[in-house]
Every structure is written in structure tokens, then in C-alpha cells.
PDB file of C-alpha atoms and ligand atoms in Angstrom:
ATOM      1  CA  UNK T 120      -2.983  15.025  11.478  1.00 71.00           C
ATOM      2  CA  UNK T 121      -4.045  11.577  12.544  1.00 84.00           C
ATOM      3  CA  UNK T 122      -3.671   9.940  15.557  1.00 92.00           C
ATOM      4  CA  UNK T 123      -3.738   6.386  13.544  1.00 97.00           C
ATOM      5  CA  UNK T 124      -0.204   6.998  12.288  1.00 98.00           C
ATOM      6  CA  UNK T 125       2.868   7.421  13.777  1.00 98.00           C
ATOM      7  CA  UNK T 126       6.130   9.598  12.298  1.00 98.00           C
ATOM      8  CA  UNK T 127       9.233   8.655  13.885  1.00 98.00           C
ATOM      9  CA  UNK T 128      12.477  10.177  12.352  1.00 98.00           C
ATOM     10  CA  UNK T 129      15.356   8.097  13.545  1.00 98.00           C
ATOM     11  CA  UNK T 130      18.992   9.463  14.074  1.00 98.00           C
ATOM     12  CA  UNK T 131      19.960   7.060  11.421  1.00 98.00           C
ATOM     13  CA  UNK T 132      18.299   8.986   8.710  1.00 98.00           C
ATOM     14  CA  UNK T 133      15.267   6.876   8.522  1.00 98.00           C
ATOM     15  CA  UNK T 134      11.892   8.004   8.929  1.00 98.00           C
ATOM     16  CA  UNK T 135       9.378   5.040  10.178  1.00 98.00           C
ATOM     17  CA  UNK T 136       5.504   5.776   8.963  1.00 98.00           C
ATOM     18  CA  UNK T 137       3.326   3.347  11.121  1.00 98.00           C
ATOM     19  CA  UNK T 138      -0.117   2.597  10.857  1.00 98.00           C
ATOM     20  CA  UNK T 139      -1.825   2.245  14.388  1.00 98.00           C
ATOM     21  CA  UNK T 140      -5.721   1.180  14.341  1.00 98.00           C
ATOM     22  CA  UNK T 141      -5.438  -2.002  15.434  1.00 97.00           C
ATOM     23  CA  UNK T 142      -9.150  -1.754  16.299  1.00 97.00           C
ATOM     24  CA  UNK T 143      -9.727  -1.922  12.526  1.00 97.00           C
ATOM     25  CA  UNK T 144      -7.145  -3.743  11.967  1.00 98.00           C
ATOM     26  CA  UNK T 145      -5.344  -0.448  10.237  1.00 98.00           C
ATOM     27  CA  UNK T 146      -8.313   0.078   7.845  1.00 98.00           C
ATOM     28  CA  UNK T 147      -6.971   3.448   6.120  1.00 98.00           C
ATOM     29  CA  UNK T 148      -9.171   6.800   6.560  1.00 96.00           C
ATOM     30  CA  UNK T 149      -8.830  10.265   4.181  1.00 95.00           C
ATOM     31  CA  UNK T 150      -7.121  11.474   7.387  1.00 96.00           C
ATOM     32  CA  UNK T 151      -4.501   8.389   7.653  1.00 97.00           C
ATOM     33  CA  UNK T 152      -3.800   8.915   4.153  1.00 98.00           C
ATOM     34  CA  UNK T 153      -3.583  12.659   4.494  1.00 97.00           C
ATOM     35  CA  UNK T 154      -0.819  12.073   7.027  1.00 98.00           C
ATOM     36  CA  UNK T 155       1.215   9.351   5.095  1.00 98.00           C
ATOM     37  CA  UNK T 156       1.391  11.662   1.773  1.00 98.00           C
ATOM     38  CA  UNK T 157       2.222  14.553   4.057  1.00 98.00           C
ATOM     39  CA  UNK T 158       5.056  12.283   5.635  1.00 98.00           C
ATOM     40  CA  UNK T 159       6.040  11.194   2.409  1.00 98.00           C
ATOM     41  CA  UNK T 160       6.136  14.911   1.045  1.00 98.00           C
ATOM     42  CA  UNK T 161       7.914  16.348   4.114  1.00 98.00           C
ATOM     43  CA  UNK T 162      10.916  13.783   3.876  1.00 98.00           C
ATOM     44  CA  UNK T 163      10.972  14.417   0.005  1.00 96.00           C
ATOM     45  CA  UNK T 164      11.925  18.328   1.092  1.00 96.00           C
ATOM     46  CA  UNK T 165      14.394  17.352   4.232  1.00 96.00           C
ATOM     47  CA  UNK T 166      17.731  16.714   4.302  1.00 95.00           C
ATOM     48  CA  UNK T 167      18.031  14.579   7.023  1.00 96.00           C
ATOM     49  CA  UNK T 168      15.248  11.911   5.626  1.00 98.00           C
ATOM     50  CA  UNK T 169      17.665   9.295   3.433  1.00 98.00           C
ATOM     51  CA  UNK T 170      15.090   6.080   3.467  1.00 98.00           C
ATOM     52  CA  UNK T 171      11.513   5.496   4.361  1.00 98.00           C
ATOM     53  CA  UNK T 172      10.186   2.588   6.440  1.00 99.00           C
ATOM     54  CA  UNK T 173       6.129   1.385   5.964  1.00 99.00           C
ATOM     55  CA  UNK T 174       5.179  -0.512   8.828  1.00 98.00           C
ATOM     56  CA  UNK T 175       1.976  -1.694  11.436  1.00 98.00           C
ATOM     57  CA  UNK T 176       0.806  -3.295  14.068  1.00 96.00           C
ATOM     58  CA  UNK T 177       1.912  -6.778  14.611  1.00 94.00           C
ATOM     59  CA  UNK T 178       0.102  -9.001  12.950  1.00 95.00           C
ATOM     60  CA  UNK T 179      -1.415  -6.411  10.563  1.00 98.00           C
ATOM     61  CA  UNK T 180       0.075  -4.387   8.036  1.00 98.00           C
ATOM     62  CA  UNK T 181      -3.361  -2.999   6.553  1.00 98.00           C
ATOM     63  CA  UNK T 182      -7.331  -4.321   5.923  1.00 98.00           C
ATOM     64  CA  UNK T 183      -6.872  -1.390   2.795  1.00 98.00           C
ATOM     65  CA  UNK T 184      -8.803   1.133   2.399  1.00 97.00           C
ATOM     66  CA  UNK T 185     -11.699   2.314   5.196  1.00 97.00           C
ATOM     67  CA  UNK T 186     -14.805   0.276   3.437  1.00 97.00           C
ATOM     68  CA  UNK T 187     -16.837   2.972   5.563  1.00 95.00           C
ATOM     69  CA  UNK T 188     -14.832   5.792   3.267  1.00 93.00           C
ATOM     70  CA  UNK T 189     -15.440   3.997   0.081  1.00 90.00           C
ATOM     71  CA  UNK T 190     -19.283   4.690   1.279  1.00 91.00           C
ATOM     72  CA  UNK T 191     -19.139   7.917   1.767  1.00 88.00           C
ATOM     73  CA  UNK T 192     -16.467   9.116  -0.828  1.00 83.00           C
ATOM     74  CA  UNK T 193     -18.158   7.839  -3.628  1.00 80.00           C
ATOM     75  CA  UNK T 194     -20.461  10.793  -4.352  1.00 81.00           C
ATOM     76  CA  UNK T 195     -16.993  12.985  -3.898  1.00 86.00           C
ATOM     77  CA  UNK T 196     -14.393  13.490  -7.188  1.00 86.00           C
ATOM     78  CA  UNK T 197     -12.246  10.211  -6.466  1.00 86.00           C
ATOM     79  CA  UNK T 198      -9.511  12.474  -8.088  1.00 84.00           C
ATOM     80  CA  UNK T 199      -8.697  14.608  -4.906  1.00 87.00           C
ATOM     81  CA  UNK T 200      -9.767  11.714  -2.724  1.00 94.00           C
ATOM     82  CA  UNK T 201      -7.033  11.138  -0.102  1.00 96.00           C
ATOM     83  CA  UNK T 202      -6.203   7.844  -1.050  1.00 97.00           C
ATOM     84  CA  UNK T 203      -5.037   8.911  -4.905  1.00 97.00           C
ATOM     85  CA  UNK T 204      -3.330  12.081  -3.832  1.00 97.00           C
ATOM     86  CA  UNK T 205      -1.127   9.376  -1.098  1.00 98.00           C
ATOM     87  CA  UNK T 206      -0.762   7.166  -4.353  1.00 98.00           C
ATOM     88  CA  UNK T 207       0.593  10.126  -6.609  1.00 98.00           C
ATOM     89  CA  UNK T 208       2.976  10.791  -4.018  1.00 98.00           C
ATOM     90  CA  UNK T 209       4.095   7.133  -3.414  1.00 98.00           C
ATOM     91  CA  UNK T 210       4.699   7.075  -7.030  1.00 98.00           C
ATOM     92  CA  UNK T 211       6.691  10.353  -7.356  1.00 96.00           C
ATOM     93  CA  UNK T 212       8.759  10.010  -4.338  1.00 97.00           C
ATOM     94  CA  UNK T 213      12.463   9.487  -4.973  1.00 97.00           C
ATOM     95  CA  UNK T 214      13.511   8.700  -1.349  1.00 98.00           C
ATOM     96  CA  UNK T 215      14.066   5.152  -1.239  1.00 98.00           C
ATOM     97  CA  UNK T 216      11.018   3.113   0.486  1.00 98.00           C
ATOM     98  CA  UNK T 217      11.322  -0.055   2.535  1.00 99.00           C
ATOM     99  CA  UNK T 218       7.948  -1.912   3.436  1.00 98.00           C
ATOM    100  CA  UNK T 219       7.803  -4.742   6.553  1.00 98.00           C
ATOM    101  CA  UNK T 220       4.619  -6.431   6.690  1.00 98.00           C
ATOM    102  CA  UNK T 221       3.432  -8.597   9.068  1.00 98.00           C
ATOM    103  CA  UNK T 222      -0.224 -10.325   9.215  1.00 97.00           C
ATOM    104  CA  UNK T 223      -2.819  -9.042   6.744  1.00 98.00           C
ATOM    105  CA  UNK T 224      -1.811  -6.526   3.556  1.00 98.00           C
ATOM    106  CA  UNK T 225      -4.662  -5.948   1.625  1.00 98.00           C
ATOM    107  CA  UNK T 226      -5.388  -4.004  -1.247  1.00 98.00           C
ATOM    108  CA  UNK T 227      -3.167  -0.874  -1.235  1.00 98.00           C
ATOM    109  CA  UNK T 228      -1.254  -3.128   1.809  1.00 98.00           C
ATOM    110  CA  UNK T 229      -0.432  -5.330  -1.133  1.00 98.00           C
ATOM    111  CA  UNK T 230      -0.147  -2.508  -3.727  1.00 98.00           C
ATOM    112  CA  UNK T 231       1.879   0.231  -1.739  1.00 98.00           C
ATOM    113  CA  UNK T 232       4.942  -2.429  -1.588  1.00 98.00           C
ATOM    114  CA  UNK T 233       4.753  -2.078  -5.554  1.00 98.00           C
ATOM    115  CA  UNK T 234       6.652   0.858  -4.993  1.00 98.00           C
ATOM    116  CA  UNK T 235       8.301   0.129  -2.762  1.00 98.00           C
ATOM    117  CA  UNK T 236      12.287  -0.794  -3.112  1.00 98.00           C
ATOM    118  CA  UNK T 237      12.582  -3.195  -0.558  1.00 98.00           C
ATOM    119  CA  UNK T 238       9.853  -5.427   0.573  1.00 99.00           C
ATOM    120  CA  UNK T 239      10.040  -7.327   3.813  1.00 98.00           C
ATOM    121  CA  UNK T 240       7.230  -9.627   5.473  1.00 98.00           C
ATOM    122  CA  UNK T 241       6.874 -12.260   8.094  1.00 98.00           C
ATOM    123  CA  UNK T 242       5.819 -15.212   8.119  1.00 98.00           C
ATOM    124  CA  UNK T 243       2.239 -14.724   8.914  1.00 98.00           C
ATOM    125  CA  UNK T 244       1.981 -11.906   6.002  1.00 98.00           C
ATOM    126  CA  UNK T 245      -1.042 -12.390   4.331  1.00 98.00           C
ATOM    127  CA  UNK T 246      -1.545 -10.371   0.742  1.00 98.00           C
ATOM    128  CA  UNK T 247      -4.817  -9.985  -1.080  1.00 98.00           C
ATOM    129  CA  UNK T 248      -5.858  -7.722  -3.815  1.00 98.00           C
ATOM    130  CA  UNK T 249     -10.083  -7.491  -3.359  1.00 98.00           C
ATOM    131  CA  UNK T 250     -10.691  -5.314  -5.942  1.00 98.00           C
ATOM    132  CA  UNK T 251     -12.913  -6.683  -8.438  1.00 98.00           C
ATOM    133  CA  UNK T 252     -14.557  -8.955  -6.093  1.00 97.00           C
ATOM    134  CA  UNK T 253     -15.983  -5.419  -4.064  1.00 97.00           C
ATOM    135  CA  UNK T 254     -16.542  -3.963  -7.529  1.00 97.00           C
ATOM    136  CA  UNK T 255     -13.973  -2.022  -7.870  1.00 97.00           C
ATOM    137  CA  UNK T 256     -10.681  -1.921  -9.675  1.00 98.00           C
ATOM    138  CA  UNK T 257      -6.838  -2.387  -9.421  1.00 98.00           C
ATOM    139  CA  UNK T 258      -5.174   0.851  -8.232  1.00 98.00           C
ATOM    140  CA  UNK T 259      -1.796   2.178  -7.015  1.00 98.00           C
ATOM    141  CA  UNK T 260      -0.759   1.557 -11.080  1.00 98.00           C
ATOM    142  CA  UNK T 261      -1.388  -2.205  -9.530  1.00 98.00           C
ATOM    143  CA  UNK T 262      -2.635  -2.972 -13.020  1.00 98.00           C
ATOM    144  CA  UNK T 263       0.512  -1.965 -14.820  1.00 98.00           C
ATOM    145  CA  UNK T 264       3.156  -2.689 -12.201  1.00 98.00           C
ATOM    146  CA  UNK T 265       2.103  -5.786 -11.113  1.00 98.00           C
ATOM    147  CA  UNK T 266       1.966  -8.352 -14.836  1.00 98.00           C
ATOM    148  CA  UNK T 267       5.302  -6.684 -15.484  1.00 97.00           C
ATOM    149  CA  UNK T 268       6.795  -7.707 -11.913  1.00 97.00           C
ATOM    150  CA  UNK T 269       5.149 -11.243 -11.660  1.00 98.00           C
ATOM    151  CA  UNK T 270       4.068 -12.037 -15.383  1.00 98.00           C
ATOM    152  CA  UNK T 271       0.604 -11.200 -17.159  1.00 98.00           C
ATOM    153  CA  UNK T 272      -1.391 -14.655 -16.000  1.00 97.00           C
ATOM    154  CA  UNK T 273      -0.253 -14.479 -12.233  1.00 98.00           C
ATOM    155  CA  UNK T 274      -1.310 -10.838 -12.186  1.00 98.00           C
ATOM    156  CA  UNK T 275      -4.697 -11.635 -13.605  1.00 97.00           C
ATOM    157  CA  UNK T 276      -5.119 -14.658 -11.742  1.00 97.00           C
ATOM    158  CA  UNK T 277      -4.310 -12.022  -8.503  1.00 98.00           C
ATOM    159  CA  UNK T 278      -5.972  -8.924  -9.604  1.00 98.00           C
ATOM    160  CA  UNK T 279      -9.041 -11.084 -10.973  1.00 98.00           C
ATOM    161  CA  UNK T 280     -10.040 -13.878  -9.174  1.00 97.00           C
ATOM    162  CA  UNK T 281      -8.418 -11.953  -5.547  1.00 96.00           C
ATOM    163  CA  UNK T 282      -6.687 -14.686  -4.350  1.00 95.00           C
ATOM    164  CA  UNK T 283      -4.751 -14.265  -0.770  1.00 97.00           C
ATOM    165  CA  UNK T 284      -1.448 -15.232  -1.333  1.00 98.00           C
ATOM    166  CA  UNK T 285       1.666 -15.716   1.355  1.00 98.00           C
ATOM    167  CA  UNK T 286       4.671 -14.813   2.256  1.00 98.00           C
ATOM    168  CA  UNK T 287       6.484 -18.213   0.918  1.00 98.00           C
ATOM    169  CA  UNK T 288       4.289 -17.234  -2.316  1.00 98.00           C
ATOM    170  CA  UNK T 289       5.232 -13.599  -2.688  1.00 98.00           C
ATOM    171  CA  UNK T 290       8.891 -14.448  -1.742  1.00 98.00           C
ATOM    172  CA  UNK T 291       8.714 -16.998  -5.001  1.00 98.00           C
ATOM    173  CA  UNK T 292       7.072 -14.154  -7.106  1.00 98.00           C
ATOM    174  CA  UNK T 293       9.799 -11.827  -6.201  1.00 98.00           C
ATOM    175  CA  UNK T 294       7.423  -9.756  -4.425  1.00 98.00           C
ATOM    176  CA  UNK T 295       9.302  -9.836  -1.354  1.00 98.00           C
ATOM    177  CA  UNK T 296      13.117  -9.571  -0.392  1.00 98.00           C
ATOM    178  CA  UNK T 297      12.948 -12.084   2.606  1.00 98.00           C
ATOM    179  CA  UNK T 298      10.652 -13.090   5.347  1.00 98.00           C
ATOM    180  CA  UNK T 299      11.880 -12.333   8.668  1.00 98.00           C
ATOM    181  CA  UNK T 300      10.490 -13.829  11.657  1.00 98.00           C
ATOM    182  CA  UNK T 301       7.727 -11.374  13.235  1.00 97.00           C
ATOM    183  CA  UNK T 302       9.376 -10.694  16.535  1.00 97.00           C
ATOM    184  CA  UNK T 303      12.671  -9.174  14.056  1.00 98.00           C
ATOM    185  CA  UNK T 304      10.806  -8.202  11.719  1.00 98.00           C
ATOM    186  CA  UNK T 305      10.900  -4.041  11.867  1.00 98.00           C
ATOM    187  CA  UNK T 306      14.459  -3.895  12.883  1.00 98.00           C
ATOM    188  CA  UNK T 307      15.596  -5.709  10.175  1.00 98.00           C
ATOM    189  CA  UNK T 308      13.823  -3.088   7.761  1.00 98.00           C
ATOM    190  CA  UNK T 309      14.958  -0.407   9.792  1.00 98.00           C
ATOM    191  CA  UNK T 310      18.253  -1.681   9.721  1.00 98.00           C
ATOM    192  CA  UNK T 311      18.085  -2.272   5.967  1.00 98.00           C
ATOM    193  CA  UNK T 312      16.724   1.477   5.304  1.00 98.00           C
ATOM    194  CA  UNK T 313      19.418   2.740   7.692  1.00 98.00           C
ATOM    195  CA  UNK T 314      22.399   1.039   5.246  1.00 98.00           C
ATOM    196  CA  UNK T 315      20.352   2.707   2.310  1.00 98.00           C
ATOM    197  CA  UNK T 316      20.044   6.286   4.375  1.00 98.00           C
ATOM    198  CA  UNK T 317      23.575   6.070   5.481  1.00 98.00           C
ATOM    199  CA  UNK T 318      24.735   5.806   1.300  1.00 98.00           C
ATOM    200  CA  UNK T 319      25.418   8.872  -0.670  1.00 98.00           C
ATOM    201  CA  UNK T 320      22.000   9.821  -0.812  1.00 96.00           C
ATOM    202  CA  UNK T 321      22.761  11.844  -4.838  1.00 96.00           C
ATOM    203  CA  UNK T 322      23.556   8.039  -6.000  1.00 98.00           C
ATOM    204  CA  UNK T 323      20.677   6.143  -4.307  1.00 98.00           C
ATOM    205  CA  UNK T 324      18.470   8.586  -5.852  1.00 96.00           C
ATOM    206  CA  UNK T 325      20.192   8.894  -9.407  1.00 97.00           C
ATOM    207  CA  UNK T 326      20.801   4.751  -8.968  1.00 98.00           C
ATOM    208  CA  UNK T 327      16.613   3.996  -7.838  1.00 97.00           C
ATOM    209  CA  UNK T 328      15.723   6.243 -11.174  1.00 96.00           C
ATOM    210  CA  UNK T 329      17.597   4.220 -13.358  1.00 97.00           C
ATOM    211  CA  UNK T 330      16.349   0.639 -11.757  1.00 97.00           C
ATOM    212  CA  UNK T 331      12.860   1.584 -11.609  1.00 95.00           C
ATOM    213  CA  UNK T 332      12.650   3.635 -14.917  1.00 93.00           C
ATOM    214  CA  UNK T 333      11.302   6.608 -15.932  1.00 90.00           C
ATOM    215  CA  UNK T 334       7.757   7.159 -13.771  1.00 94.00           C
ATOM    216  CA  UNK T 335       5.848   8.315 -16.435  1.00 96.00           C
ATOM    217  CA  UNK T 336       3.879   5.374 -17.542  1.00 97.00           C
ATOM    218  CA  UNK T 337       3.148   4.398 -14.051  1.00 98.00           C
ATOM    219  CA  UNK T 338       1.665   7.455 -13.383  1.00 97.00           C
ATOM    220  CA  UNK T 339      -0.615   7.229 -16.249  1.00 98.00           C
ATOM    221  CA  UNK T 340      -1.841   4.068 -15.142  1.00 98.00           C
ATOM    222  CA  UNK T 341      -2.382   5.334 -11.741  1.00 98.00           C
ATOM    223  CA  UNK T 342      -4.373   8.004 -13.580  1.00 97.00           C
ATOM    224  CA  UNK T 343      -6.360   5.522 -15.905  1.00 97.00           C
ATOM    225  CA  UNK T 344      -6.955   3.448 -12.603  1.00 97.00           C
ATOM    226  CA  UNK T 345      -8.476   6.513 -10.952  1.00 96.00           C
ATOM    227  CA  UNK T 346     -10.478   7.317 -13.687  1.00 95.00           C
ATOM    228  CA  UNK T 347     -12.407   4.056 -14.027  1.00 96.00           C
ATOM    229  CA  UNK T 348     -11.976   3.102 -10.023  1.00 96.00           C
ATOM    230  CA  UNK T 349     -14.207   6.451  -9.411  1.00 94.00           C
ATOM    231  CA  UNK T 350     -16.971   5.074 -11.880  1.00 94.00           C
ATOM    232  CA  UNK T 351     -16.560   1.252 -10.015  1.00 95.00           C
ATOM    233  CA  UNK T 352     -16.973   3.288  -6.955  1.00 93.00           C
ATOM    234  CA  UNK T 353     -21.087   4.623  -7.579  1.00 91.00           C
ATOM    235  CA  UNK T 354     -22.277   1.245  -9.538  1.00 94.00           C
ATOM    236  CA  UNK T 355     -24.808  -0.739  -7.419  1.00 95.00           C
ATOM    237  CA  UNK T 356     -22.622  -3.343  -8.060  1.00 95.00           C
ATOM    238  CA  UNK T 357     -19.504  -1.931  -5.604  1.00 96.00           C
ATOM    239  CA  UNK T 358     -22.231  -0.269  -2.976  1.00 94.00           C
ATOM    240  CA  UNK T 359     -23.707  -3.589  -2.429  1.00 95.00           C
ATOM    241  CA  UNK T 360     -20.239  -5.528  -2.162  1.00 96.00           C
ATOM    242  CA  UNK T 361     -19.545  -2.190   0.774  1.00 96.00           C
ATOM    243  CA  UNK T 362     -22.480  -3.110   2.889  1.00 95.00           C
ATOM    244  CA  UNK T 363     -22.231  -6.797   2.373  1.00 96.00           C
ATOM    245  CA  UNK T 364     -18.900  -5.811   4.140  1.00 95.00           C
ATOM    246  CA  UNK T 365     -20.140  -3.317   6.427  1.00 95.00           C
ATOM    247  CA  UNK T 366     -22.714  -5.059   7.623  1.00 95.00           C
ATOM    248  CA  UNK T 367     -21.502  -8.812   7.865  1.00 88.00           C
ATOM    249  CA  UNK T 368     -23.695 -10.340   5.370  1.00 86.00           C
ATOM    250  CA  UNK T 369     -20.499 -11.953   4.097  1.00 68.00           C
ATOM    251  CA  UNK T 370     -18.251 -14.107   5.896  1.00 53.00           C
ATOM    252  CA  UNK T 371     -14.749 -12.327   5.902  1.00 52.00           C
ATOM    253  CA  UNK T 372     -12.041 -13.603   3.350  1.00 57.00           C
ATOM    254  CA  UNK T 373      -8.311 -13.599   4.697  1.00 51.00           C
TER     255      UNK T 373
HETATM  256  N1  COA X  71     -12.654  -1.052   6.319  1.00 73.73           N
HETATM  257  C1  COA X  71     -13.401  -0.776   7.422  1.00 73.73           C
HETATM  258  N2  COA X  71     -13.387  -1.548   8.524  1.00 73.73           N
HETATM  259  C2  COA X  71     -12.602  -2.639   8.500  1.00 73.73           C
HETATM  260  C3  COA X  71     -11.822  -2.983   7.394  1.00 73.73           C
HETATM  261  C4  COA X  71     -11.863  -2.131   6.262  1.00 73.73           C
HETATM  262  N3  COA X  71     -11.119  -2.360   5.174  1.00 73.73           N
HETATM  263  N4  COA X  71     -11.157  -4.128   7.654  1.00 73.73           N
HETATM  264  C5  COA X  71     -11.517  -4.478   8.906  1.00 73.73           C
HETATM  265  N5  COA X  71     -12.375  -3.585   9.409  1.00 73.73           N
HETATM  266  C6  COA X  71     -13.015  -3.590  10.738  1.00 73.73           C
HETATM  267  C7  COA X  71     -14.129  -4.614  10.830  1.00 73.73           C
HETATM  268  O1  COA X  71     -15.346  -4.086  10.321  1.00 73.73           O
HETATM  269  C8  COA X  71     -14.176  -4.844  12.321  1.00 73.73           C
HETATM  270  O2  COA X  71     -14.814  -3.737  12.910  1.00 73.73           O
HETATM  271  P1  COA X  71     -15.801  -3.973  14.175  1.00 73.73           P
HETATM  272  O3  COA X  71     -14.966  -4.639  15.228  1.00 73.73           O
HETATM  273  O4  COA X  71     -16.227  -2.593  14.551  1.00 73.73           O
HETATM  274  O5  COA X  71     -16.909  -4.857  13.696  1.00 73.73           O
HETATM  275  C9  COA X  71     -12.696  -4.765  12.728  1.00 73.73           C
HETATM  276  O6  COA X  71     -12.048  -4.010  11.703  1.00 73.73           O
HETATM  277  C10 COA X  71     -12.018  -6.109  12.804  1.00 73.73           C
HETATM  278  O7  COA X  71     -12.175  -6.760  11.545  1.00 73.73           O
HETATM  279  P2  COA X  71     -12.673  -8.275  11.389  1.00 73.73           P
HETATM  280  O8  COA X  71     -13.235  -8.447  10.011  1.00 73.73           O
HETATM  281  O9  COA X  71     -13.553  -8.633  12.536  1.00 73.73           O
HETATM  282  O10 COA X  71     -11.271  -9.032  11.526  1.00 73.73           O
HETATM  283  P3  COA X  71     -10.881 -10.453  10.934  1.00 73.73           P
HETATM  284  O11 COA X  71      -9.560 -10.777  11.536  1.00 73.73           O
HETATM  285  O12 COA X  71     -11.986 -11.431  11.079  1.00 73.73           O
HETATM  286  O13 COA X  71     -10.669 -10.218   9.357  1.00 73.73           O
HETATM  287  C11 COA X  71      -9.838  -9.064   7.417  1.00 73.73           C
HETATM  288  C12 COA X  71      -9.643  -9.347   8.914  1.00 73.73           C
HETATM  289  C13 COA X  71      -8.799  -8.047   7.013  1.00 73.73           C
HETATM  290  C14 COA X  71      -9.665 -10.361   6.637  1.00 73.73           C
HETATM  291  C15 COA X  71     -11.277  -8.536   7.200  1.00 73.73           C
HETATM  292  O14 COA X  71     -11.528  -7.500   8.152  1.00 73.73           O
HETATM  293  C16 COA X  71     -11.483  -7.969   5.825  1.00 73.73           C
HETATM  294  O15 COA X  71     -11.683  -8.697   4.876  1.00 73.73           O
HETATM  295  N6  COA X  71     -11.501  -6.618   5.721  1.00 73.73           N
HETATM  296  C17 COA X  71     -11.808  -5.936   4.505  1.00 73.73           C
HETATM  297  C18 COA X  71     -10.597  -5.909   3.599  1.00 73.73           C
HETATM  298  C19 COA X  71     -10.920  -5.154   2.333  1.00 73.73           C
HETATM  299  O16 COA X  71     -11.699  -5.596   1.518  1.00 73.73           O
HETATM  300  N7  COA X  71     -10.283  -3.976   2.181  1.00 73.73           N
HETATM  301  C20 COA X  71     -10.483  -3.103   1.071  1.00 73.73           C
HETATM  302  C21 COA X  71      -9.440  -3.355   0.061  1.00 73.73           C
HETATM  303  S1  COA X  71      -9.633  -2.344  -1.380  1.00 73.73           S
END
């Protein structure tokens, strides 16, 4: 489906999703999303998927979304865009979800550990939620999920203003579960996924329901999101903040 992410089902019961366009530093396309809800879907239906690992290159967990997409989605219906029907799925998926990011997570990098239910980084991770400053808005039910995890003036002062933040920071938010040198990084999620795949998979399930809560009000955020992040998307105000991107009018922000 796309050669920019990698399915790996491990005899332990873990399937590993892997993001592999280092050349853009894993900058997400429709396809790489197309292939992450479809891995996300497929493990929902199999019996032999019991946890879910996110992971990247090293050094880079995701630049977020394809800016080059955000170009030429924006005339498209943002509600079957690839990138909200992967963020529907994220949110409706039961199978536990373990994230290890090293380097650079932004936007949905940052937002995609939200759901997830262990969060792993290294040292060098480096989060950053860009929306507003390219004219956009939160997404991934960011805007809901994120005051209730951290506290309302953190969230703003993240989701507003866009500041990066680290791992020593998101490990102080509770964002994170530990930082883990880079070098052990992915085994030690893998190894934490396989303990949660190796579990009586009925209790994780029944257990994860009743820690995260019911789902409904997170999808209806994700909704509200993609309702106003489609209008964000056509204002002159986003297209500009694109090519400033695109074509290196702005000095990059890490
Ligand atoms: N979309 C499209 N291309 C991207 C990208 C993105 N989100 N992030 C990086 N790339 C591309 C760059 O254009 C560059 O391509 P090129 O070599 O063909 O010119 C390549 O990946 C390397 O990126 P570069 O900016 O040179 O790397 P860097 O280490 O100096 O900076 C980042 C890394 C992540 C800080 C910087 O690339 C960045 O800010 N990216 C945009 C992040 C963003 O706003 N994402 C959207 C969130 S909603």
C-alpha cells in the first residue's frame, strides 16, 4: 500500500507499524496514512494481533502531515481525507497501542501518542504541535484530549503559541511513560507491548475501556476538529504558511 511503512507482526503478538521516509524525515502522505488505518483495522479483526507498536526512523518519529498534501487536499472534502479516516480509526481501536519516539514528533507525531496507552521517547524526542502557527487547527481530538491530560493553560500555551517541548518536559506532563536511551529504545516498547499482548487479551480490552472512558466525546471532537481544520485548510492565511514551508521562505522551527 505504501512503501513508506513497514508491517511487521511479531510471534509475540505484537504488530510494529513503522514509518520509513527518512528522506522527509517521515512527512505522512494519503497513502502512508491509508496503510497505517488499514494496519490498524486489520489487527482490530485478527486474533493473533494483542498490542500495537508506533515507531520510525531513528532520530525521527514524524515531520506530521505531508505539507505538499495539505496543498493539494485542500480543494478535496477533508472528511474522507486519509489523514481523518487514520484518526477515526486510532480513536476507535481497542487493541492496546504503544508509541516509541525518537527525534522529531510533530503534529499528529505529537497527537497520535494521545491515544496511545503507552508512550515511550528518547532522549532526543522532540514534540511540537504547529497548528495554528500554519493556519490550521488542533486535530486527532488534540483539542479535547490534550487540557484534560496536561491541564487547560499548558494545552493552550502548546496548542497556541506551538511551542517544541522535550522529552524531560513531556515525561513531567505525564505525556510520556519513560525515556529510554535511543539505541534501546524500540525494544523496550516492543517488549512492553509484548507483556500487554501476552495478557488475557478480553481484560486488556474490557480494562483500556474503562481507563480511557467511553470514546464518544473524543470522537466528537475529532469530528468538530475536522470540521473547522477543513475550513483552516482553504484560507489564504494556511496556503501562505504551506508555501512559506514549501518553499523555504521560513527558517525551519524544531
Ligand atoms: N511535509 C513535507 N515535507 C517535509 C515535511 C513535511 N511535514 N517535513 C520535512 N519535510 C521535508 C523537507 O521539505 C525537506 O525536503 P527536501 O530535502 O526535499 O528539501 C526534507 O523533508 C528534510 O527536512 P528539513 O526541513 O530540511 O529538515 P530539518 O532537520 O532542518 O527540520 C523539521 C526538520 C521537522 C523541524 C522541519 O522539516 C519542519 O519543520 N517540518 C515541517 C513540520 C510541520 O509543520 N508539519 C506539519 C504538522 S501539522
Amino acid at each position: 500500500m505504501s512503501d513508506h511503512v513497514i508491517i511487521d507482526d511479531m510471534a509475540t503478538g505484537v504488530r510494529l507499524i513503522r514509518l520509513a521516509r527518512p528522506e522527509k524525515k517521515n512527512a505522512l502522505t494519503g497513502a502512508m496514512y491509508d496503510a497505517m488505518r488499514d494496519a490498524l483495522e486489520r489487527a482490530e479483526a485478527s486474533d493473533d494481533v494483542g498490542a500495537i507498536v508506533f515507531a520510525g526512523e531513528p532520530g525521527m518519529f514524524t515531520a506530521g502531515n505531508d505539507i505538499a498534501d495539505f496543498v493539494a487536499g485542500a480543494a478535496k472534502p477533508f472528511t474522507e481525507a486519509p489523514a481523518l479516516r487514520f484518526i477515526r480509526q486510532l480513536a476507535r481501536t481497542t487493541t492496546p497501542m504503544v508509541a516509541a519516539v525518537d527525534g522529531i514528533a510533530v503534529g499528529i507525531g505529537t497527537t497520535l501518542t494521545l491515544h496511545c496507552d503507552l508512550v515511550y521517547a528518547s532522549p532526543a524526542a522532540r514534540f511540537r504541535m504547529p497548528f495554528v502557527e500554519l493556519g490550521l487547527v488542533p486535530e486527532a481530538a488534540s483539542s479535547y484530549l490534550l487540557p484534560r491530560r496536561i491541564g487547560l493553560l499548558k494545552a493552550t500555551e502548546l496548542l497556541l503559541l506551538s511551542e517544541p517541548f522535550d522529552a524531560d518536559e513531556a515525561l513531567r506532563l505525564g505525556l510520556l511513560n519513560a525515556i529510554v536511551p535511543s539505541a534501546m529504545l524500540l525494544d523496550h516498547a516492543l517488549a512492553k507491548a509484548a507483556a500487554l499482548a501476552a495478557l488475557p487479551r478480553g481484560a486488556v480490552r474490557a480494562s483500556r475501556h474503562l481507563i480511557r472512558g467511553d470514546q464518544t466525546a473524543v470522537e466528537a471532537a475529532l469530528e468538530a476538529e475536522a470540521v473547522a481544520f477543513e475550513a483552516r485548510l482553504r484560507t489564504p492565511e494556511a496556503q501562505a504558511a504551506f508555501m512559506s514551508f514549501l518553499t523555504k521562505s521560513k527558517p525551519a522551527r524544531s
